[in-house]
Short mmCIF file of C-alpha atoms and ligand atoms in Angstrom, two decimals:
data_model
loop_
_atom_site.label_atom_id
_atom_site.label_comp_id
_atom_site.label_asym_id
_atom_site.label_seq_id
_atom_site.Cartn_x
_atom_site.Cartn_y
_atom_site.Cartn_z
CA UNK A 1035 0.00 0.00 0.00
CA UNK A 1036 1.21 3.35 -0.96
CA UNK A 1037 1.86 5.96 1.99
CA UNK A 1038 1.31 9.08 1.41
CA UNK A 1039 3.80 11.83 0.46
CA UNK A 1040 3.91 14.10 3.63
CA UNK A 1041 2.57 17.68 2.73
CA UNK A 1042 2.72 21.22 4.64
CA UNK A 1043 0.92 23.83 3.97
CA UNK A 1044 0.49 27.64 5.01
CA UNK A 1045 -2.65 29.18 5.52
CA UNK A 1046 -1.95 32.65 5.28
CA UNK A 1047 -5.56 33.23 6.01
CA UNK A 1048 -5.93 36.98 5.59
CA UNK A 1049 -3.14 38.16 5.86
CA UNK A 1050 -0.37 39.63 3.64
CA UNK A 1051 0.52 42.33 1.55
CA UNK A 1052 2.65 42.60 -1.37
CA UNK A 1053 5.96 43.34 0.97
CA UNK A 1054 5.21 39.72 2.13
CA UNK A 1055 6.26 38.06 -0.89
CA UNK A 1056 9.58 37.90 0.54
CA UNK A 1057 8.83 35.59 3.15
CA UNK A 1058 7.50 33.08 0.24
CA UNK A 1059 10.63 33.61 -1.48
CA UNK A 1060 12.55 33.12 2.05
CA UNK A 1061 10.91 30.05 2.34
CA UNK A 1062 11.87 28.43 -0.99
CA UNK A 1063 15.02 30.03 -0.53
CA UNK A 1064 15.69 28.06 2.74
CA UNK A 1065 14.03 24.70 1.34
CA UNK A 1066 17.08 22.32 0.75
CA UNK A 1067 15.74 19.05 0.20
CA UNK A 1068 12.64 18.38 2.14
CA UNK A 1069 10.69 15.57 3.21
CA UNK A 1070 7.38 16.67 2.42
CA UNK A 1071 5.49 18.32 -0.16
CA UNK A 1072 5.35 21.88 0.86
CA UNK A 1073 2.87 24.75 -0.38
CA UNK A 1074 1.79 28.21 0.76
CA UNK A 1075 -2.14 29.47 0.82
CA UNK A 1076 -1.95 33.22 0.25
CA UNK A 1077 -5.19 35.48 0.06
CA UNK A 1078 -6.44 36.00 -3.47
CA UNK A 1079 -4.89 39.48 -3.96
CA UNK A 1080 -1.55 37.39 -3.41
CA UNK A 1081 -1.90 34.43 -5.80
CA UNK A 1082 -0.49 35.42 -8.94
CA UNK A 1083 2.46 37.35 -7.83
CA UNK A 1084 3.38 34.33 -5.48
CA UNK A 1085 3.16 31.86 -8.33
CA UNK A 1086 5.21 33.94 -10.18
CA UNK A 1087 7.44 34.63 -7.25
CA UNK A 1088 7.67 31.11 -6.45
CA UNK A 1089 7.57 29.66 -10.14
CA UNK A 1090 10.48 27.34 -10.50
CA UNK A 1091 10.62 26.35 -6.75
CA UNK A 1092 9.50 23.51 -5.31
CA UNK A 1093 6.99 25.38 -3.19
CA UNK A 1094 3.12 24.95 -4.38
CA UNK A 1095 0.68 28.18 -4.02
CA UNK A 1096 -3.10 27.22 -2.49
CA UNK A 1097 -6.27 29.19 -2.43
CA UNK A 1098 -7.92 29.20 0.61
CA UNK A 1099 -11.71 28.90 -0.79
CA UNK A 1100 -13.10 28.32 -3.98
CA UNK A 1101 -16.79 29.05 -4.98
CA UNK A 1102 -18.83 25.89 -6.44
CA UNK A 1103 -19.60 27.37 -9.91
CA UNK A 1104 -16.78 28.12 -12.54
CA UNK A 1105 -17.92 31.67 -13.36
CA UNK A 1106 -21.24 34.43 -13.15
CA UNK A 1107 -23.08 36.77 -10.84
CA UNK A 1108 -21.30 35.59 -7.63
CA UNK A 1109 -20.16 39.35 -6.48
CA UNK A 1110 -16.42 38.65 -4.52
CA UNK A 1111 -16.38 34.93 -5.05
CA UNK A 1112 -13.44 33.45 -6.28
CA UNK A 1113 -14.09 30.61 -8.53
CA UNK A 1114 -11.39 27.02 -8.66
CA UNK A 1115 -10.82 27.81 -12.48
CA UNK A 1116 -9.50 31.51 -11.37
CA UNK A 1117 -7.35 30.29 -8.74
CA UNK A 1118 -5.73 27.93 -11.07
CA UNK A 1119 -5.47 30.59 -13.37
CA UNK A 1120 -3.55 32.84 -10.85
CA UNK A 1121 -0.69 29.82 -10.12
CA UNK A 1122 -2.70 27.65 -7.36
CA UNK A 1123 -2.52 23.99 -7.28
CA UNK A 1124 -4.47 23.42 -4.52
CA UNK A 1125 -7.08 24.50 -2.15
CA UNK A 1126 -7.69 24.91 1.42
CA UNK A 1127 -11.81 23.97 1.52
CA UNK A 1128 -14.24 23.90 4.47
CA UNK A 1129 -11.46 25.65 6.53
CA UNK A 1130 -13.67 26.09 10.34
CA UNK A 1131 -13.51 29.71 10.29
CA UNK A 1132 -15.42 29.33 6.52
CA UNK A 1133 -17.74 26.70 8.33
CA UNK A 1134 -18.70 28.87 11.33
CA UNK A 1135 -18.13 32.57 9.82
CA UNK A 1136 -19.65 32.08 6.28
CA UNK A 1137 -21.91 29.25 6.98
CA UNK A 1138 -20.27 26.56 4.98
CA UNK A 1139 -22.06 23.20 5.80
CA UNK A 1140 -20.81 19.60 4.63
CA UNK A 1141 -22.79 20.03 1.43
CA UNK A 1142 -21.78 23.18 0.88
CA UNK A 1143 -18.43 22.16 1.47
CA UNK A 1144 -18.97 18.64 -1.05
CA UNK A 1145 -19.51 21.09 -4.23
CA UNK A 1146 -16.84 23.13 -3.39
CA UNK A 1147 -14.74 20.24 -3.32
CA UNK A 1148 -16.40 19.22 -6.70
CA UNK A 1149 -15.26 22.53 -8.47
CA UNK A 1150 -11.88 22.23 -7.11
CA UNK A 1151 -11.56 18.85 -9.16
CA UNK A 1152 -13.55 20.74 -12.09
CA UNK A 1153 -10.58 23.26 -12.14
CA UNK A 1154 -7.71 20.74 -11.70
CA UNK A 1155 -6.89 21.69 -7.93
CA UNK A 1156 -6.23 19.37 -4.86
CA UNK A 1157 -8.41 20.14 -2.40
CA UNK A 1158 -7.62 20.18 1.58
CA UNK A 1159 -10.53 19.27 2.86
CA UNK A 1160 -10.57 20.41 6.74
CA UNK A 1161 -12.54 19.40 9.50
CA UNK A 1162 -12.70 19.77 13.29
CA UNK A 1163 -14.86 19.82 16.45
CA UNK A 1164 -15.28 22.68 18.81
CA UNK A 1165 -14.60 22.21 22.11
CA UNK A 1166 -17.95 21.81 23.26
CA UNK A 1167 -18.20 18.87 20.85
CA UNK A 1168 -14.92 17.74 22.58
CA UNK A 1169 -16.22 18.53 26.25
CA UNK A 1170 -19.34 16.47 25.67
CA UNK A 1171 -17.43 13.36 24.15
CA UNK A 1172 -18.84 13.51 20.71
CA UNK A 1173 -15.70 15.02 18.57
CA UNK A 1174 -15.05 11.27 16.89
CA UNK A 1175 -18.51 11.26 15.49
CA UNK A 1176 -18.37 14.89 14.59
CA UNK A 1177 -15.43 14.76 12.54
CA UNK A 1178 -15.69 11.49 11.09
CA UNK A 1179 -19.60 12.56 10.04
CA UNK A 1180 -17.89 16.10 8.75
CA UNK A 1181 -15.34 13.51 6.36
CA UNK A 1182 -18.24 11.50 5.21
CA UNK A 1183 -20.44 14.67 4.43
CA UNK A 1184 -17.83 16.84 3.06
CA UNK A 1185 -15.92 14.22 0.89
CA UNK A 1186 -17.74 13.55 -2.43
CA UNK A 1187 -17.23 10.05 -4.57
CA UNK A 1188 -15.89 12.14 -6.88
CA UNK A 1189 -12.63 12.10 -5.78
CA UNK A 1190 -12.04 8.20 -5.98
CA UNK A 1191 -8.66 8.41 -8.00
CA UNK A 1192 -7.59 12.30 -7.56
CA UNK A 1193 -4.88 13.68 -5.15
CA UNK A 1194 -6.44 14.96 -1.83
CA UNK A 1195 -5.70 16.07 1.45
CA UNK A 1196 -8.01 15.81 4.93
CA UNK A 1197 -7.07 18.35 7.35
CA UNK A 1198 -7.63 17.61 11.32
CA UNK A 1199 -7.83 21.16 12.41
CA UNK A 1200 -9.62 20.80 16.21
CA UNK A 1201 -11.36 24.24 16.37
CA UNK A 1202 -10.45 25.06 20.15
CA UNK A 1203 -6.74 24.49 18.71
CA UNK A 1204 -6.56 26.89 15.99
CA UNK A 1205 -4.69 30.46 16.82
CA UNK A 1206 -5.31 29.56 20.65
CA UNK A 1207 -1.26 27.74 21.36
CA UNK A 1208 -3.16 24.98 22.36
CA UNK A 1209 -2.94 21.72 20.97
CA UNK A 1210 -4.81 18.21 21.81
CA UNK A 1211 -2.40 15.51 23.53
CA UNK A 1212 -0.42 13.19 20.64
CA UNK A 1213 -2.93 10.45 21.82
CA UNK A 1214 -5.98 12.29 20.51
CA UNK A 1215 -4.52 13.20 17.26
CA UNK A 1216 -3.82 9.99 17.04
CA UNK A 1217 -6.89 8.46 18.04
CA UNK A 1218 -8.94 11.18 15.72
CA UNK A 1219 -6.33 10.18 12.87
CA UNK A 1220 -6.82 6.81 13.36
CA UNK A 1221 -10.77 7.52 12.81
CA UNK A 1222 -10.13 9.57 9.70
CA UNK A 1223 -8.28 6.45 8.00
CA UNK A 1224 -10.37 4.17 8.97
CA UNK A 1225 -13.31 6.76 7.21
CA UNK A 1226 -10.80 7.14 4.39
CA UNK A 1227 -10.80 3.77 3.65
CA UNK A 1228 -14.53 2.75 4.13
CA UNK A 1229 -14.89 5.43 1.34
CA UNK A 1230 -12.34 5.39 -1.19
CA UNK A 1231 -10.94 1.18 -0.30
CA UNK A 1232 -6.66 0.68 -0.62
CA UNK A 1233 -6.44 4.18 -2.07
CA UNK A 1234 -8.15 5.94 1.49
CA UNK A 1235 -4.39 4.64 2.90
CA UNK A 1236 -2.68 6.95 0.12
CA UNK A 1237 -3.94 10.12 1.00
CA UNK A 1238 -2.07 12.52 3.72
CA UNK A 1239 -4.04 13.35 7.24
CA UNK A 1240 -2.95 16.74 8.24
CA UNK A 1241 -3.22 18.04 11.55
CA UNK A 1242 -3.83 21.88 12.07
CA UNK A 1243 -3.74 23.86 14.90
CA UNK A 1244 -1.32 25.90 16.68
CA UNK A 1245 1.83 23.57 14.83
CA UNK A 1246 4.80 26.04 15.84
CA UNK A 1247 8.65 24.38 15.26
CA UNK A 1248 8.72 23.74 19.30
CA UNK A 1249 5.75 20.89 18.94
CA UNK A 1250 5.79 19.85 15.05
CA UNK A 1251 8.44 16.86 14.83
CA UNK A 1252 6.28 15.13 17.72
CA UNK A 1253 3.15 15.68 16.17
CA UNK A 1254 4.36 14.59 12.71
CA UNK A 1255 5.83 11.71 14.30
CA UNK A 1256 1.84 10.69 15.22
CA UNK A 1257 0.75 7.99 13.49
CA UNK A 1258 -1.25 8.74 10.45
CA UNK A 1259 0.15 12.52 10.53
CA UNK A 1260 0.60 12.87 7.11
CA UNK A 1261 1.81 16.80 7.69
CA UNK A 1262 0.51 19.80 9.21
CA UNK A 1263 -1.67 22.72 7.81
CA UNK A 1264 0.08 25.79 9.54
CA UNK A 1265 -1.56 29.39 10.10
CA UNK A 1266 0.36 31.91 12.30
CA UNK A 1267 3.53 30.29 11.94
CA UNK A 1268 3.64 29.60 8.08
CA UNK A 1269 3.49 34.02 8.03
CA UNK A 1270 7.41 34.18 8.96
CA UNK A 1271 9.68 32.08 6.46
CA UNK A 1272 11.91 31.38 9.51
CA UNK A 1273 9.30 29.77 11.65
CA UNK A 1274 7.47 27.78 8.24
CA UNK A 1275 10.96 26.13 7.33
CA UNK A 1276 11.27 25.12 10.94
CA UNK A 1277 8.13 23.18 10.95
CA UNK A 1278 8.90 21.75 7.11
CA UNK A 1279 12.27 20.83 8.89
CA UNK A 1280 10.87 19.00 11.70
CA UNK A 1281 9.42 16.05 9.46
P1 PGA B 2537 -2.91 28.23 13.49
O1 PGA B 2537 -4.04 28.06 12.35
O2 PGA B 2537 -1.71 27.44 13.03
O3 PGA B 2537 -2.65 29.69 13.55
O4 PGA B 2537 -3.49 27.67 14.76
C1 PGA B 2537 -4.20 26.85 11.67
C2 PGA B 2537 -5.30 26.98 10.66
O5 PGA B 2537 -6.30 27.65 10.91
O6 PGA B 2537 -5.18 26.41 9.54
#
């Protein structure tokens, strides 16, 4: 069974302005030969000048949300065919703070995954509990209903990432113990492979939340940690290439 290639990405959520470029180009600067697959989300405004920027690297650019049609009266949607068109080969979707600020349910989150395929980009699919989903013991059953819901058949045979970003986790500097990432990756495999059979095994489980270089080589080291999805610490090159370093 194939494992999967090990992939880190930055969610520059919104932040960044075009003096930022140079911590992309820091980062592919400070590379060397890494272990993992490693790609930077910047907001739209960014794309195209980091592709460029970055064209020729090994780094990857992302979107960070992708609207479910390809084009039309969808006033400050992005569409998946635009963000491949600016550079992006991938695409954070269903990202908690689209779920809970914009309303983004499974289904919404399905089509969206759907488009990214329609417009040739790998999608990061992310889900997570809150902590009062945690609290009251059901954050196994949340998360592994979020992958079944937000994971259409379409993407039997295409390249795709699950993110396990805990809510609670993100931007707070906490993080759950190894043994519940563990535990919750274990779930998402064992979803991964109820859906999509042998090929569930080759797809990479990120965990998100609060990954800084002091605590990323022992969560990578977590079974089924296929590689982190990074937010405030993927904004400073130095800090990014310390967590790519740490797999
Ligand atoms: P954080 O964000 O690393 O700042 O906690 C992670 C994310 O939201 O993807």
């Amino acid at each position: 069974m194939t494992a999967p290639i090990p992939l880190i990405a930055g969610n520059w959520k919104m932040n960044g302005l075009a003096a930022a470029l140079g911590e992309a180009r820091a980062v592919a600067a400070g590379l060397g030969s890494a272990a993992a697959r490693v790609a930077l989300c910047p907001p739209a405004t960014l794309l195209e000048r980091m592709s460029s920027a970055l064209s020729g690297t090994a780094v990857l650019t992302g979107g960070q949300d992708c609207h479910a049609e390809a084009s039309g009266a969808f006033t400050g949607d992005v569409s998946a065919e635009m963000l491949a068109d600016a550079g992006a080969a991938l695409v954070i979707l269903g990202h908690s703070e689209r779920r809970a600020g914009h309303g983004e349910t499974d289904a919404i989150v399905a089509a969206k995954v759907r488009a990214a395929l329609r417009g040739g980009l790998e999608p990061i699919i992310c889900v997570g509990e809150t902590l009062e989903e945690r609290k009251a013991g059901w954050a196994l059953a949340v998360v592994t209903g979020q992958v079944r819901g937000s994971l259409p058949a379409e993407l039997a045979g295409k390249d795709f990432a699950v993110a396990y970003e805990p809510v609670w986790a993100i931007g707070s500097g906490l993080t759950p113990s190894l043994a519940e990432i563990e535990e919750m990756h274990t779930a998402i495999r064992a979803a991964l492979l109820e859906l999509f059979g042998d090929e569930g095994a080759a797809r990479p489980i990120l965990y998100g939340g609060s990954v800084k270089p002091a605590n990323a080589a022992e969560i990578l080291k977590v079974k089924d940690v296929g590689g982190a999805l990074v937010g405030g610490a993927s904004l400073k090159a130095a800090d990014f290439l310390g967590i790519v370093g740490a797999l």
